[in-house]
Short mmCIF file of C-alpha atoms and ligand atoms in Angstrom, two decimals:
data_model
loop_
_atom_site.label_atom_id
_atom_site.label_comp_id
_atom_site.label_asym_id
_atom_site.label_seq_id
_atom_site.Cartn_x
_atom_site.Cartn_y
_atom_site.Cartn_z
CA MET A 1 -3.15 -28.45 -5.91
CA LYS A 2 -5.57 -28.48 -8.83
CA LYS A 3 -3.84 -27.92 -12.13
CA GLU A 4 -5.01 -25.99 -15.14
CA ASN A 5 -2.42 -27.51 -17.51
CA ALA A 6 0.35 -30.11 -17.77
CA TYR A 7 3.13 -27.86 -16.49
CA VAL A 8 4.73 -28.13 -13.10
CA THR A 9 5.27 -24.72 -11.46
CA ILE A 10 8.59 -23.56 -10.06
CA GLY A 11 7.01 -23.26 -6.64
CA GLU A 12 6.36 -27.01 -6.68
CA LEU A 13 9.80 -28.14 -7.85
CA GLY A 14 10.72 -29.53 -4.44
CA GLU A 15 8.23 -32.34 -5.00
CA TYR A 16 9.88 -33.39 -8.28
CA ILE A 17 13.57 -33.84 -7.45
CA GLY A 18 15.18 -36.34 -9.84
CA GLN A 19 12.15 -36.35 -12.14
CA GLU A 20 11.66 -34.88 -15.58
CA VAL A 21 9.22 -31.95 -15.63
CA ALA A 22 7.99 -29.34 -18.09
CA LEU A 23 8.01 -25.69 -16.97
CA ALA A 24 6.48 -22.73 -18.80
CA GLY A 25 7.37 -19.13 -18.18
CA TRP A 26 9.38 -16.08 -19.21
CA VAL A 27 13.11 -15.60 -19.69
CA VAL A 28 14.70 -13.40 -17.03
CA THR A 29 18.36 -13.70 -18.09
CA LEU A 30 20.41 -15.73 -20.50
CA ARG A 31 24.13 -16.34 -20.32
CA SER A 32 26.01 -18.49 -22.79
CA SER A 33 29.64 -19.48 -22.92
CA GLY A 34 29.14 -20.89 -26.43
CA LYS A 35 29.14 -24.43 -25.05
CA ILE A 36 26.85 -24.12 -22.10
CA LEU A 37 23.73 -22.01 -21.63
CA PHE A 38 22.34 -20.74 -18.33
CA LEU A 39 18.75 -19.60 -18.63
CA VAL A 40 16.87 -18.14 -15.69
CA LEU A 41 13.13 -18.64 -16.05
CA ARG A 42 10.33 -17.11 -14.01
CA ASP A 43 6.83 -18.50 -14.10
CA GLY A 44 4.94 -16.33 -11.63
CA THR A 45 5.61 -18.71 -8.74
CA GLY A 46 9.39 -18.46 -8.56
CA ILE A 47 12.58 -18.47 -10.58
CA CYS A 48 14.60 -21.46 -11.76
CA GLN A 49 17.86 -21.76 -13.63
CA GLY A 50 17.98 -24.12 -16.61
CA VAL A 51 21.34 -25.46 -17.81
CA LEU A 52 21.78 -26.70 -21.36
CA GLU A 53 24.92 -28.14 -22.90
CA LYS A 54 25.56 -27.72 -26.60
CA THR A 55 25.72 -31.37 -27.67
CA ALA A 56 24.96 -32.80 -31.11
CA GLU A 57 21.57 -33.90 -29.84
CA HIS A 58 20.64 -30.43 -28.48
CA ASP A 59 22.29 -28.31 -31.13
CA ALA A 60 19.06 -26.87 -32.59
CA LEU A 61 17.51 -26.31 -29.16
CA PHE A 62 20.67 -24.56 -27.97
CA ASP A 63 20.57 -22.18 -30.92
CA SER A 64 16.86 -21.40 -30.63
CA LEU A 65 17.10 -20.62 -26.91
CA SER A 66 20.39 -18.76 -26.84
CA HIS A 67 19.12 -15.98 -29.10
CA LEU A 68 16.03 -15.20 -27.08
CA GLY A 69 15.42 -11.75 -25.66
CA GLN A 70 14.46 -10.93 -22.07
CA GLU A 71 10.80 -11.84 -21.32
CA SER A 72 10.41 -14.26 -24.23
CA SER A 73 7.97 -16.97 -23.19
CA ILE A 74 9.13 -20.55 -23.46
CA GLU A 75 8.52 -24.11 -22.41
CA MET A 76 11.49 -25.85 -20.81
CA LYS A 77 11.80 -29.57 -20.03
CA GLY A 78 14.38 -31.36 -17.96
CA VAL A 79 15.30 -33.24 -14.82
CA VAL A 80 15.10 -31.34 -11.52
CA ARG A 81 18.17 -31.33 -9.31
CA VAL A 82 19.01 -29.66 -6.04
CA GLU A 83 21.53 -26.85 -6.52
CA SER A 84 22.08 -24.68 -3.50
CA ARG A 85 23.92 -22.01 -5.52
CA ALA A 86 21.01 -21.56 -7.95
CA PRO A 87 18.39 -18.90 -7.18
CA GLY A 88 15.45 -20.79 -5.69
CA GLY A 89 17.60 -23.79 -4.77
CA TYR A 90 16.83 -26.03 -7.77
CA GLU A 91 18.15 -26.33 -11.27
CA LEU A 92 16.82 -27.93 -14.40
CA ALA A 93 19.10 -30.05 -16.62
CA VAL A 94 17.43 -28.95 -19.83
CA SER A 95 16.68 -31.65 -22.36
CA GLY A 96 13.92 -30.02 -24.41
CA GLY A 97 11.92 -26.89 -24.88
CA ARG A 98 10.30 -24.54 -27.34
CA VAL A 99 9.65 -20.89 -27.83
CA ILE A 100 6.04 -19.85 -27.19
CA GLY A 101 6.23 -16.09 -27.78
CA GLU A 102 9.33 -14.09 -28.66
CA SER A 103 10.24 -10.82 -27.01
CA ARG A 104 12.70 -8.37 -28.53
CA ASP A 105 14.05 -5.26 -26.80
CA PHE A 106 11.94 -5.51 -23.67
CA PRO A 107 11.78 -1.89 -22.50
CA ILE A 108 12.54 -2.57 -18.83
CA THR A 109 16.10 -3.84 -18.53
CA PRO A 110 17.96 -4.74 -15.33
CA LYS A 111 19.39 -1.19 -15.41
CA GLU A 112 17.74 1.55 -13.38
CA HIS A 113 14.83 3.52 -14.80
CA GLY A 114 13.12 6.68 -13.64
CA ILE A 115 9.71 6.44 -11.98
CA ASP A 116 7.79 8.26 -14.74
CA PHE A 117 9.10 5.82 -17.32
CA LEU A 118 8.22 2.84 -15.12
CA LEU A 119 4.70 4.12 -14.49
CA ARG A 120 4.08 4.41 -18.23
CA GLN A 121 5.34 0.85 -18.56
CA ARG A 122 3.28 -0.33 -15.59
CA HIS A 123 1.74 -3.22 -17.60
CA LEU A 124 5.27 -4.62 -18.06
CA TRP A 125 6.82 -3.32 -14.84
CA LEU A 126 4.40 -5.59 -12.92
CA ARG A 127 6.57 -8.56 -13.96
CA SER A 128 9.58 -7.44 -11.90
CA SER A 129 10.49 -9.29 -8.71
CA ARG A 130 9.76 -6.29 -6.46
CA GLN A 131 6.37 -5.69 -7.97
CA THR A 132 5.33 -9.35 -7.81
CA ALA A 133 6.42 -9.44 -4.14
CA ILE A 134 4.17 -6.44 -3.40
CA MET A 135 1.24 -8.03 -5.23
CA ARG A 136 1.66 -11.27 -3.31
CA ILE A 137 1.62 -9.36 -0.02
CA ARG A 138 -1.46 -7.44 -1.16
CA ASP A 139 -3.19 -10.76 -1.78
CA THR A 140 -2.32 -11.88 1.76
CA VAL A 141 -3.59 -8.60 3.22
CA THR A 142 -6.89 -8.81 1.33
CA PHE A 143 -7.44 -12.40 2.33
CA ALA A 144 -6.49 -11.71 5.96
CA ILE A 145 -9.06 -8.89 6.06
CA ARG A 146 -11.88 -11.09 4.82
CA GLU A 147 -10.85 -13.90 7.12
CA PHE A 148 -10.69 -11.61 10.16
CA PHE A 149 -14.23 -10.34 9.68
CA HIS A 150 -15.62 -13.69 8.62
CA ASN A 151 -14.21 -15.32 11.77
CA ARG A 152 -15.88 -12.65 13.89
CA GLU A 153 -19.29 -13.13 12.30
CA PHE A 154 -19.28 -9.87 10.36
CA LYS A 155 -21.35 -10.01 7.17
CA LEU A 156 -19.98 -8.59 3.93
CA VAL A 157 -22.33 -6.01 2.39
CA ASP A 158 -21.39 -4.51 -0.98
CA THR A 159 -22.25 -0.82 -1.01
CA PRO A 160 -22.91 1.20 -4.18
CA ILE A 161 -20.33 3.08 -6.23
CA PHE A 162 -22.81 5.57 -7.71
CA ALA A 163 -23.78 7.80 -4.80
CA PRO A 164 -26.30 10.65 -4.97
CA SER A 165 -24.84 12.54 -2.00
CA VAL A 166 -21.52 13.58 -0.44
CA GLY A 167 -19.95 10.94 1.83
CA GLU A 168 -16.70 12.45 3.11
CA GLY A 169 -16.23 16.01 1.87
CA ALA A 170 -17.41 18.06 -1.08
CA SER A 171 -13.93 19.05 -2.22
CA THR A 172 -12.91 15.61 -3.47
CA LEU A 173 -15.98 14.52 -5.44
CA PHE A 174 -15.87 12.87 -8.84
CA GLU A 175 -19.08 13.79 -10.58
CA VAL A 176 -20.56 11.52 -13.24
CA ASP A 177 -23.57 11.99 -15.47
CA TYR A 178 -26.18 9.47 -14.38
CA PHE A 179 -28.80 9.70 -17.14
CA GLY A 180 -28.82 13.45 -16.88
CA GLN A 181 -28.65 13.55 -13.08
CA PRO A 182 -25.31 14.35 -11.44
CA VAL A 183 -24.14 11.66 -9.05
CA TYR A 184 -20.74 10.96 -7.47
CA LEU A 185 -18.35 8.07 -7.34
CA ALA A 186 -18.36 6.68 -3.80
CA GLN A 187 -15.91 8.30 -1.35
CA THR A 188 -16.95 5.80 1.30
CA GLY A 189 -19.51 3.03 1.78
CA GLN A 190 -20.08 4.07 5.37
CA LEU A 191 -23.49 5.74 5.26
CA TYR A 192 -25.00 2.75 3.46
CA LEU A 193 -23.19 0.42 5.78
CA GLU A 194 -24.81 2.11 8.78
CA SER A 195 -28.20 1.05 7.37
CA ALA A 196 -26.90 -2.50 6.98
CA ALA A 197 -25.56 -2.53 10.56
CA MET A 198 -29.11 -1.85 11.76
CA ALA A 199 -30.13 -4.98 9.85
CA LEU A 200 -27.22 -7.37 10.51
CA ARG A 201 -25.49 -5.84 13.56
CA LYS A 202 -21.88 -6.42 12.40
CA VAL A 203 -21.11 -5.70 8.76
CA TYR A 204 -18.26 -4.61 6.51
CA CYS A 205 -17.77 -3.43 2.96
CA PHE A 206 -14.62 -3.71 0.89
CA GLY A 207 -14.27 -2.02 -2.43
CA PRO A 208 -12.84 0.74 -4.58
CA THR A 209 -13.24 4.31 -3.35
CA PHE A 210 -12.79 7.53 -5.28
CA ARG A 211 -11.50 10.92 -4.25
CA ALA A 212 -10.54 13.76 -6.55
CA GLU A 213 -7.30 14.47 -4.68
CA LYS A 214 -5.70 17.40 -6.38
CA SER A 215 -2.46 17.16 -4.45
CA LYS A 216 0.41 14.92 -5.42
CA THR A 217 1.62 13.26 -2.25
CA ARG A 218 3.05 9.89 -1.36
CA ARG A 219 -0.16 9.01 0.51
CA HIS A 220 -2.91 9.93 -1.95
CA LEU A 221 -4.47 8.10 -4.87
CA THR A 222 -7.66 9.11 -6.66
CA GLU A 223 -8.85 5.50 -6.70
CA PHE A 224 -8.03 3.33 -3.71
CA TRP A 225 -9.46 0.34 -1.89
CA MET A 226 -10.99 0.72 1.51
CA VAL A 227 -12.38 -1.83 3.95
CA GLU A 228 -14.97 -0.48 6.39
CA PRO A 229 -16.51 -2.35 9.32
CA GLU A 230 -19.61 -0.96 11.03
CA VAL A 231 -21.02 -2.29 14.31
CA ALA A 232 -24.26 -1.65 16.19
CA PHE A 233 -23.97 -1.14 19.97
CA ILE A 234 -20.27 -0.25 20.07
CA ASP A 235 -18.45 2.61 21.78
CA LEU A 236 -15.09 4.26 21.13
CA ASP A 237 -13.15 1.82 23.32
CA GLY A 238 -14.76 -1.09 21.52
CA LEU A 239 -13.77 0.40 18.17
CA LEU A 240 -10.15 0.90 19.24
CA GLU A 241 -9.93 -2.69 20.41
CA LEU A 242 -11.39 -3.93 17.15
CA ALA A 243 -8.94 -1.84 15.10
CA GLU A 244 -6.00 -3.04 17.21
CA ASP A 245 -6.88 -6.72 16.79
CA PHE A 246 -7.50 -6.11 13.10
CA ILE A 247 -4.07 -4.57 12.44
CA CYS A 248 -2.24 -7.21 14.49
CA SER A 249 -3.97 -9.97 12.59
CA ILE A 250 -3.15 -8.47 9.16
CA VAL A 251 0.52 -7.89 10.01
CA GLY A 252 0.74 -11.33 11.65
CA LYS A 253 -0.56 -13.03 8.50
CA VAL A 254 1.96 -11.22 6.30
CA LEU A 255 4.81 -12.20 8.64
CA GLU A 256 3.60 -15.79 8.48
CA LYS A 257 3.13 -16.02 4.71
CA ASN A 258 5.40 -13.47 3.03
CA ARG A 259 8.72 -13.46 4.85
CA SER A 260 10.74 -14.00 1.69
CA ASP A 261 8.79 -11.26 -0.11
CA LEU A 262 9.48 -8.84 2.74
CA GLU A 263 13.16 -9.76 2.58
CA LEU A 264 13.23 -9.20 -1.16
CA LEU A 265 11.77 -5.74 -0.57
CA GLY A 266 14.48 -5.06 2.00
CA ARG A 267 11.87 -4.53 4.72
CA ASP A 268 13.08 -4.35 8.32
CA ILE A 269 11.04 -7.30 9.59
CA GLY A 270 11.89 -6.59 13.24
CA LYS A 271 9.86 -3.38 13.01
CA LEU A 272 6.79 -5.33 11.88
CA GLU A 273 7.27 -7.89 14.63
CA LYS A 274 6.91 -5.04 17.16
CA VAL A 275 3.32 -4.53 16.02
CA GLN A 276 1.65 -6.02 19.10
CA LYS A 277 -1.16 -4.94 21.38
CA PRO A 278 -1.67 -2.54 23.05
CA PHE A 279 -1.18 0.49 20.80
CA ALA A 280 -0.66 3.88 22.44
CA ARG A 281 -3.72 6.12 22.72
CA VAL A 282 -3.33 9.90 22.74
CA THR A 283 -6.04 12.49 22.43
CA TYR A 284 -5.86 15.19 19.81
CA SER A 285 -5.16 17.74 22.56
CA GLU A 286 -2.24 15.64 23.80
CA ALA A 287 -1.02 15.36 20.21
CA VAL A 288 -0.94 19.16 19.99
CA GLU A 289 1.19 19.28 23.13
CA ILE A 290 3.54 16.71 21.61
CA LEU A 291 3.90 18.92 18.51
CA HIS A 292 4.72 21.93 20.65
CA GLY A 293 7.10 20.01 22.89
CA SER A 294 10.82 19.34 22.96
CA ARG A 295 10.64 15.71 21.83
CA ALA A 296 9.23 16.72 18.46
CA GLU A 297 11.85 19.41 18.06
CA LYS A 298 14.66 17.06 19.01
CA LEU A 299 13.42 14.43 16.57
CA LEU A 300 13.50 16.91 13.71
CA ARG A 301 16.93 18.25 14.66
CA VAL A 302 18.41 14.75 14.78
CA GLU A 303 16.83 13.99 11.44
CA TYR A 304 18.27 17.17 9.99
CA SER A 305 21.83 16.29 10.92
CA GLN A 306 21.39 12.69 9.71
CA LEU A 307 20.22 13.98 6.35
CA GLU A 308 23.15 16.39 6.09
CA LYS A 309 25.52 13.49 6.68
CA LEU A 310 23.74 11.28 4.13
CA ILE A 311 23.85 14.04 1.51
CA ALA A 312 27.60 14.52 2.02
CA GLU A 313 28.16 10.76 1.62
CA LEU A 314 26.04 10.52 -1.51
CA GLU A 315 27.76 13.53 -3.08
CA ALA A 316 31.15 11.94 -2.48
CA GLU A 317 30.01 8.64 -3.96
CA LEU A 318 28.51 10.38 -6.97
CA GLU A 319 31.78 12.12 -7.73
CA ALA A 320 33.82 8.94 -7.32
CA SER A 321 31.43 6.89 -9.50
CA THR A 322 31.40 9.52 -12.23
CA GLN A 323 35.18 9.60 -12.37
CA GLN A 324 35.38 5.82 -12.34
CA GLN A 325 32.85 5.55 -15.15
CA ALA A 326 35.12 7.62 -17.39
CA THR A 327 38.04 5.28 -16.85
CA VAL A 328 36.56 1.76 -16.89
CA THR A 329 36.72 -0.04 -20.24
CA LYS A 330 34.24 -2.93 -20.11
CA ALA A 331 30.65 -2.14 -21.23
CA TRP A 332 29.09 -4.02 -18.31
CA GLN A 333 31.19 -2.00 -15.84
CA LYS A 334 30.04 1.24 -17.44
CA ASP A 335 26.41 0.05 -17.29
CA LYS A 336 26.67 -0.97 -13.67
CA LEU A 337 28.18 2.36 -12.65
CA GLY A 338 25.63 4.19 -14.78
CA ALA A 339 22.80 2.42 -12.97
CA ARG A 340 24.28 3.31 -9.59
CA ILE A 341 24.71 6.94 -10.65
CA ILE A 342 21.02 7.20 -11.53
CA GLU A 343 20.19 5.66 -8.15
CA ILE A 344 22.45 8.08 -6.27
CA ARG A 345 20.96 11.07 -8.08
CA ASP A 346 17.43 9.91 -7.10
CA GLN A 347 18.45 9.42 -3.47
CA LEU A 348 20.18 12.77 -3.40
CA ALA A 349 17.18 14.60 -4.80
CA GLU A 350 14.98 12.96 -2.21
CA ALA A 351 17.33 13.68 0.69
CA ARG A 352 17.72 17.33 -0.34
CA GLU A 353 13.95 17.69 -0.57
CA SER A 354 13.49 16.19 2.92
CA LEU A 355 16.21 18.44 4.32
CA LYS A 356 14.56 21.50 2.85
CA ASN A 357 11.21 20.51 4.40
CA ILE A 358 12.40 19.97 7.96
CA PRO A 359 12.49 23.64 9.02
CA LEU A 360 9.01 23.97 7.54
CA HIS A 361 7.73 20.95 9.45
CA LEU A 362 9.26 22.29 12.63
CA GLU A 363 7.59 25.64 12.12
CA LEU A 364 4.22 23.97 11.41
CA ALA A 365 4.53 21.84 14.54
CA LYS A 366 5.52 24.76 16.78
CA GLY A 367 2.80 26.99 15.42
CA PHE A 368 0.08 24.34 15.48
CA ASN A 369 -3.11 25.73 16.96
CA TRP A 370 -5.78 23.69 18.69
CA GLY A 371 -8.68 23.38 16.26
CA LYS A 372 -6.79 22.64 13.05
CA ASP A 373 -6.78 19.18 11.50
CA LEU A 374 -3.46 17.35 11.81
CA GLY A 375 -1.52 17.65 8.56
CA GLY A 376 0.75 15.09 6.92
CA SER A 377 3.91 16.41 8.56
CA ASP A 378 2.25 16.56 12.01
CA GLU A 379 1.14 12.94 11.67
CA THR A 380 4.65 11.99 10.58
CA ILE A 381 6.15 13.51 13.73
CA ILE A 382 3.72 11.78 16.08
CA SER A 383 4.07 8.50 14.24
CA LYS A 384 7.88 8.67 14.40
CA LEU A 385 7.77 9.12 18.16
CA HIS A 386 6.08 5.70 18.51
CA GLU A 387 7.36 2.23 17.64
CA ARG A 388 3.86 0.80 17.27
CA PRO A 389 0.79 2.20 15.59
CA VAL A 390 -0.75 5.00 17.67
CA PHE A 391 -4.37 6.07 18.09
CA VAL A 392 -5.18 9.78 18.08
CA THR A 393 -8.70 10.35 19.43
CA HIS A 394 -11.17 13.19 20.11
CA TYR A 395 -10.50 15.65 17.28
CA PRO A 396 -12.18 19.06 17.21
CA ARG A 397 -15.70 18.69 15.92
CA MET A 398 -15.19 21.32 13.23
CA THR A 399 -12.33 19.43 11.54
CA LYS A 400 -14.34 16.27 11.08
CA ALA A 401 -17.31 14.88 9.15
CA PHE A 402 -20.88 15.73 10.22
CA TYR A 403 -21.80 12.18 11.23
CA MET A 404 -19.26 11.85 14.07
CA ARG A 405 -20.68 11.65 17.58
CA GLN A 406 -20.10 14.67 19.80
CA ASP A 407 -18.39 13.87 23.06
CA ARG A 408 -21.11 14.55 25.64
CA ALA A 409 -18.48 15.65 28.18
CA ASN A 410 -16.88 18.15 25.78
CA GLU A 411 -18.93 19.10 22.76
CA GLN A 412 -15.99 20.75 21.03
CA VAL A 413 -14.63 17.30 20.22
CA VAL A 414 -15.99 14.13 18.66
CA GLU A 415 -15.64 10.45 19.56
CA ASN A 416 -13.39 9.59 16.67
CA PHE A 417 -9.93 8.23 16.05
CA ASP A 418 -7.23 8.06 13.44
CA LEU A 419 -4.73 5.24 13.59
CA LEU A 420 -1.24 6.40 12.65
CA ALA A 421 1.17 3.72 11.44
CA PRO A 422 4.73 4.03 12.80
CA GLU A 423 7.98 4.95 11.01
CA GLY A 424 6.51 8.23 9.86
CA VAL A 425 3.82 6.60 7.71
CA GLY A 426 0.86 8.38 9.30
CA GLU A 427 -2.89 7.74 9.02
CA ILE A 428 -4.01 4.34 7.78
CA ILE A 429 -7.41 4.22 9.52
CA GLY A 430 -10.05 6.84 10.20
CA GLY A 431 -13.15 6.03 12.21
CA SER A 432 -15.69 7.17 14.78
CA VAL A 433 -18.76 6.54 16.83
CA ARG A 434 -21.72 7.93 14.84
CA GLU A 435 -24.13 10.54 16.12
CA GLU A 436 -27.25 8.56 17.02
CA GLU A 437 -29.50 11.48 18.12
CA LEU A 438 -31.55 12.99 15.33
CA ASP A 439 -31.53 16.55 16.71
CA ARG A 440 -27.79 16.67 17.21
CA LEU A 441 -27.19 15.22 13.76
CA LEU A 442 -29.47 17.83 12.17
CA ALA A 443 -27.69 20.60 14.06
CA ARG A 444 -24.32 19.37 12.81
CA MET A 445 -25.58 19.20 9.23
CA LYS A 446 -26.79 22.76 9.53
CA GLU A 447 -23.43 23.82 10.93
CA GLU A 448 -21.76 22.21 7.90
CA GLY A 449 -24.25 23.78 5.49
CA LEU A 450 -25.52 20.42 4.30
CA ALA A 451 -29.02 20.20 2.80
CA THR A 452 -31.00 17.51 4.61
CA GLU A 453 -33.05 16.36 1.65
CA PRO A 454 -30.48 14.01 0.04
CA TYR A 455 -29.88 12.49 3.48
CA GLU A 456 -33.49 11.79 4.48
CA TRP A 457 -32.88 8.04 4.18
CA TYR A 458 -29.82 8.37 6.43
CA LEU A 459 -31.77 10.42 8.96
CA ASP A 460 -34.41 7.67 9.01
CA LEU A 461 -31.85 5.47 10.77
CA ARG A 462 -32.17 7.92 13.69
CA ARG A 463 -35.97 7.86 13.49
CA TYR A 464 -36.57 4.13 13.53
CA GLY A 465 -34.82 2.50 16.45
CA SER A 466 -31.59 4.46 16.56
CA VAL A 467 -28.76 2.84 18.51
CA PRO A 468 -25.17 3.78 19.35
CA HIS A 469 -22.97 2.47 16.59
CA GLY A 470 -19.66 3.11 14.89
CA GLY A 471 -16.99 1.90 12.54
CA PHE A 472 -13.86 2.78 10.65
CA GLY A 473 -12.20 2.65 7.27
CA LEU A 474 -8.76 1.25 6.50
CA GLY A 475 -7.01 2.19 3.26
CA ILE A 476 -5.45 -0.88 1.65
CA GLU A 477 -2.71 0.91 -0.28
CA ARG A 478 -1.54 2.93 2.72
CA THR A 479 -1.52 -0.19 4.85
CA LEU A 480 0.37 -2.12 2.20
CA GLY A 481 2.78 0.77 1.68
CA TRP A 482 3.58 0.68 5.38
CA ILE A 483 3.91 -3.11 5.59
CA CYS A 484 6.11 -3.29 2.49
CA GLY A 485 8.14 -0.20 3.44
CA LEU A 486 7.28 1.66 0.21
CA LYS A 487 8.17 5.32 -0.11
CA HIS A 488 5.02 6.03 -2.13
CA ILE A 489 1.72 4.17 -2.24
CA ARG A 490 1.59 4.16 -6.06
CA GLU A 491 3.38 0.79 -6.07
CA ALA A 492 0.78 -0.72 -3.72
CA ILE A 493 -1.89 -1.11 -6.41
CA ALA A 494 -1.55 -2.78 -9.81
CA PHE A 495 -2.63 0.24 -11.86
CA PRO A 496 -2.39 3.40 -9.75
CA ARG A 497 -4.62 6.36 -10.45
CA MET A 498 -3.30 9.80 -9.49
CA MET A 499 -3.90 13.32 -10.68
CA GLY A 500 -2.49 13.46 -14.20
CA LYS A 501 -1.84 9.71 -14.33
CA VAL A 502 -4.39 7.30 -15.81
CA TYR A 503 -2.30 5.44 -18.41
CA PRO A 504 -2.11 2.49 -18.87
O1 4AD B 601 -10.40 8.85 7.04
P1 4AD B 601 -11.29 8.53 5.89
O2 4AD B 601 -11.64 9.63 4.97
O3 4AD B 601 -12.56 7.85 6.53
C1 4AD B 601 -13.70 7.50 5.89
O4 4AD B 601 -13.88 7.49 4.69
C2 4AD B 601 -14.77 6.96 6.83
N1 4AD B 601 -16.06 7.04 6.13
C3 4AD B 601 -14.41 5.58 7.21
C4 4AD B 601 -15.40 4.97 8.17
O5 4AD B 601 -15.50 5.44 9.29
N2 4AD B 601 -16.13 3.97 7.74
O6 4AD B 601 -10.60 7.38 5.03
C5 4AD B 601 -10.28 6.15 5.62
C6 4AD B 601 -8.93 5.67 5.16
C7 4AD B 601 -7.77 6.60 5.51
O7 4AD B 601 -7.34 6.39 6.82
C8 4AD B 601 -6.73 6.16 4.50
O8 4AD B 601 -6.09 4.96 4.90
C9 4AD B 601 -7.56 5.86 3.29
O9 4AD B 601 -8.87 5.61 3.73
N3 4AD B 601 -7.56 6.99 2.34
C10 4AD B 601 -6.81 7.04 1.22
N4 4AD B 601 -5.93 6.19 0.69
C11 4AD B 601 -5.34 6.52 -0.47
N5 4AD B 601 -5.60 7.65 -1.14
C12 4AD B 601 -6.48 8.55 -0.66
N6 4AD B 601 -6.75 9.65 -1.35
C13 4AD B 601 -7.14 8.26 0.58
N7 4AD B 601 -8.06 8.91 1.34
C14 4AD B 601 -8.30 8.11 2.40
MG1 MG B 602 -9.16 10.40 7.67
#
């Protein structure tokens, strides 16, 4: 590997057993018995424990290191030895080192913190082992996406962020002042990508996307990354096959490269290994029947009783821990119990909230009428009834964007699909065949009350050699949230943007 400096990284230590190396990184923990110092260092590639004895020779070094605070940056030299009990499997017999940058009272301690606090400390929170695991997996996902399309001869086309017209729905537009003219931040690259597909046949774009989502949910950000392929001469079956191969290849790459990260996150890897072709395909109308049916009801009832049991267990543990905390004498015992109490309270709040929502979800499912768009709780139910991702196709025309192709056999529905990830995650992909006939497209725009003028360029694609074509968009954060088993997608991006949250 090409090096940018003289330091060996922790990830490479296996190649240096028995040799003296210099590491550079940040202090995770320090423990000193007065005679011997254990210092756990992280350097962005792994963690390594350094051991330093207080000898006459190392007296000054011992003193300078043993007073360091968490996250101080240091250089540490020593001989590498195999130590199966050490985190990472190697240990450094420290013989030299120096402080690079001190850190005092690092705000994020190994104790538990609330989510609002952590989000305000996001610039520092990123250093934690969970967050670095998520970022490493995100890197794998991004690379796997580019590789997948590159290997299939798709060409990357970067679409604009300043857009003069609505892409996906007028209610979530971010307006910006473009030299006195109002324009919007891109909600999708799709319409531009359709032009490019007429030039290059198979194309994709991959970039940030903006939606003024005014609801606070676990699945919505106001700025998220979306990858969108678009293909000329493709039909709905072709699109489903493409999406299926795409998801399997992304999940496969993560399983290959990030097993230890998934383990660190506590992800049930077996569930990801089940992500194999073929995925189930249900139509929207079938999905409505599922929502009305007994399987959905049973699922919710089972969940209700499981939650009741969990709540009772957590309440009992909370009481026991609180009593124990009052009697223990050592500070570290009090801290440990305190951390667990915060955790239990969070879990309890969440479980009570879910319990409260179940009757509502049941009511929504039972009362679901054909013609409505599937809501978050409806998607959750359908997704939970499947072990693999599931395609829902042929939604009512009126719930979907104007550009979707009407099914010629049933004009009430369109040739579209959403891909719902399993385990209750819900939609991670939305896509469709595009309406290729000018007259039908114009009629749909009229139905939606859209002025044609801003879309003249888009309509030109139907005037000059129109062909059947289609594509889809996959949200990176939702996909990553599913793969990593995150409860909320805010941890799936380095600096999340949500309503009311833009700092740091
Ligand atoms: O279903 P959507 O709105 O589809 C489109 O934008 C199409 N133009 C795509 C296409 O056909 N080329 O969004 C696609 C995906 C969703 O399935 C979801 O994964 C993600 O984008 N997404 C969001 N992710 C996070 N926060 C939000 N507010 C999101 N809105 C959509
Ligand atoms: Mg959608």
